[in-house]
């Protein structure tokens, strides 16, 4: 299996402009596909926790 990279800047932009504004992402925990990768997301009061390919990231809300 090839080591796939994800564009973190593009992912951050997608999160910022989409997750709080689209009914498809209204749950507190959900998965979505982005850049050929599955992303697990937890919505917290002040940040999003994202897990991509075994790595965790936090993005402010």
JSON list of C-alpha atoms in Angstrom, two decimals:
[
{"chain": "A", "resi": 1, "resn": "UNK", "atom": "CA", "xyz": [0.00, 0.00, 0.00]},
{"chain": "A", "resi": 2, "resn": "UNK", "atom": "CA", "xyz": [1.55, 3.36, -0.97]},
{"chain": "A", "resi": 3, "resn": "UNK", "atom": "CA", "xyz": [2.19, 6.01, 1.66]},
{"chain": "A", "resi": 4, "resn": "UNK", "atom": "CA", "xyz": [-0.41, 8.63, 0.78]},
{"chain": "A", "resi": 5, "resn": "UNK", "atom": "CA", "xyz": [0.04, 12.24, 1.86]},
{"chain": "A", "resi": 6, "resn": "UNK", "atom": "CA", "xyz": [-2.81, 14.62, 2.56]},
{"chain": "A", "resi": 7, "resn": "UNK", "atom": "CA", "xyz": [-2.69, 18.36, 1.93]},
{"chain": "A", "resi": 8, "resn": "UNK", "atom": "CA", "xyz": [-3.16, 19.66, 5.47]},
{"chain": "A", "resi": 9, "resn": "UNK", "atom": "CA", "xyz": [-3.71, 23.26, 4.35]},
{"chain": "A", "resi": 10, "resn": "UNK", "atom": "CA", "xyz": [-6.50, 22.16, 2.01]},
{"chain": "A", "resi": 11, "resn": "UNK", "atom": "CA", "xyz": [-7.99, 19.97, 4.75]},
{"chain": "A", "resi": 12, "resn": "UNK", "atom": "CA", "xyz": [-7.91, 22.89, 7.21]},
{"chain": "A", "resi": 13, "resn": "UNK", "atom": "CA", "xyz": [-9.64, 25.11, 4.65]},
{"chain": "A", "resi": 14, "resn": "UNK", "atom": "CA", "xyz": [-12.31, 22.44, 4.05]},
{"chain": "A", "resi": 15, "resn": "UNK", "atom": "CA", "xyz": [-12.90, 22.06, 7.80]},
{"chain": "A", "resi": 16, "resn": "UNK", "atom": "CA", "xyz": [-13.10, 25.83, 8.30]},
{"chain": "A", "resi": 17, "resn": "UNK", "atom": "CA", "xyz": [-15.56, 26.44, 5.47]},
{"chain": "A", "resi": 18, "resn": "UNK", "atom": "CA", "xyz": [-17.65, 23.26, 5.56]},
{"chain": "A", "resi": 19, "resn": "UNK", "atom": "CA", "xyz": [-18.03, 21.29, 8.77]},
{"chain": "A", "resi": 20, "resn": "UNK", "atom": "CA", "xyz": [-19.99, 23.84, 10.81]},
{"chain": "A", "resi": 21, "resn": "UNK", "atom": "CA", "xyz": [-22.14, 24.90, 7.84]},
{"chain": "A", "resi": 22, "resn": "UNK", "atom": "CA", "xyz": [-23.19, 21.69, 6.08]},
{"chain": "A", "resi": 23, "resn": "UNK", "atom": "CA", "xyz": [-26.00, 19.43, 7.37]},
{"chain": "A", "resi": 24, "resn": "UNK", "atom": "CA", "xyz": [-24.04, 16.37, 6.20]},
{"chain": "A", "resi": 25, "resn": "UNK", "atom": "CA", "xyz": [-21.59, 16.99, 9.06]},
{"chain": "A", "resi": 26, "resn": "UNK", "atom": "CA", "xyz": [-23.92, 17.83, 11.96]},
{"chain": "A", "resi": 27, "resn": "UNK", "atom": "CA", "xyz": [-23.02, 14.88, 14.23]},
{"chain": "A", "resi": 28, "resn": "UNK", "atom": "CA", "xyz": [-20.39, 15.25, 16.97]},
{"chain": "A", "resi": 29, "resn": "UNK", "atom": "CA", "xyz": [-18.36, 12.32, 15.56]},
{"chain": "A", "resi": 30, "resn": "UNK", "atom": "CA", "xyz": [-18.25, 11.33, 11.92]},
{"chain": "A", "resi": 31, "resn": "UNK", "atom": "CA", "xyz": [-16.02, 10.23, 9.04]},
{"chain": "A", "resi": 32, "resn": "UNK", "atom": "CA", "xyz": [-15.56, 11.71, 5.62]},
{"chain": "A", "resi": 33, "resn": "UNK", "atom": "CA", "xyz": [-13.30, 11.24, 2.61]},
{"chain": "A", "resi": 34, "resn": "UNK", "atom": "CA", "xyz": [-10.80, 13.92, 1.65]},
{"chain": "A", "resi": 35, "resn": "UNK", "atom": "CA", "xyz": [-7.95, 13.69, -0.82]},
{"chain": "A", "resi": 36, "resn": "UNK", "atom": "CA", "xyz": [-8.29, 9.92, -1.11]},
{"chain": "A", "resi": 37, "resn": "UNK", "atom": "CA", "xyz": [-8.07, 9.44, 2.66]},
{"chain": "A", "resi": 38, "resn": "UNK", "atom": "CA", "xyz": [-10.69, 8.64, 5.28]},
{"chain": "A", "resi": 39, "resn": "UNK", "atom": "CA", "xyz": [-10.82, 11.27, 8.01]},
{"chain": "A", "resi": 40, "resn": "UNK", "atom": "CA", "xyz": [-12.36, 10.66, 11.43]},
{"chain": "A", "resi": 41, "resn": "UNK", "atom": "CA", "xyz": [-13.60, 13.86, 13.05]},
{"chain": "A", "resi": 42, "resn": "UNK", "atom": "CA", "xyz": [-14.72, 14.72, 16.57]},
{"chain": "A", "resi": 43, "resn": "UNK", "atom": "CA", "xyz": [-16.39, 18.08, 17.06]},
{"chain": "A", "resi": 44, "resn": "UNK", "atom": "CA", "xyz": [-15.45, 19.76, 20.35]},
{"chain": "A", "resi": 45, "resn": "UNK", "atom": "CA", "xyz": [-16.57, 23.14, 21.65]},
{"chain": "A", "resi": 46, "resn": "UNK", "atom": "CA", "xyz": [-13.37, 24.98, 20.66]},
{"chain": "A", "resi": 47, "resn": "UNK", "atom": "CA", "xyz": [-11.70, 22.67, 18.15]},
{"chain": "A", "resi": 48, "resn": "UNK", "atom": "CA", "xyz": [-12.04, 19.77, 15.75]},
{"chain": "A", "resi": 49, "resn": "UNK", "atom": "CA", "xyz": [-9.99, 16.64, 16.40]},
{"chain": "A", "resi": 50, "resn": "UNK", "atom": "CA", "xyz": [-9.12, 14.96, 13.12]},
{"chain": "A", "resi": 51, "resn": "UNK", "atom": "CA", "xyz": [-7.47, 11.57, 12.64]},
{"chain": "A", "resi": 52, "resn": "UNK", "atom": "CA", "xyz": [-5.94, 10.81, 9.26]},
{"chain": "A", "resi": 53, "resn": "UNK", "atom": "CA", "xyz": [-3.88, 7.67, 8.55]},
{"chain": "A", "resi": 54, "resn": "UNK", "atom": "CA", "xyz": [-3.13, 7.13, 12.24]},
{"chain": "A", "resi": 55, "resn": "UNK", "atom": "CA", "xyz": [-2.11, 10.73, 12.95]},
{"chain": "A", "resi": 56, "resn": "UNK", "atom": "CA", "xyz": [-4.19, 13.12, 15.06]},
{"chain": "A", "resi": 57, "resn": "UNK", "atom": "CA", "xyz": [-4.58, 16.86, 14.47]},
{"chain": "A", "resi": 58, "resn": "UNK", "atom": "CA", "xyz": [-6.50, 19.61, 16.25]},
{"chain": "A", "resi": 59, "resn": "UNK", "atom": "CA", "xyz": [-7.94, 22.56, 14.37]},
{"chain": "A", "resi": 60, "resn": "UNK", "atom": "CA", "xyz": [-9.49, 25.51, 16.21]},
{"chain": "A", "resi": 61, "resn": "UNK", "atom": "CA", "xyz": [-13.13, 26.38, 15.60]}
]
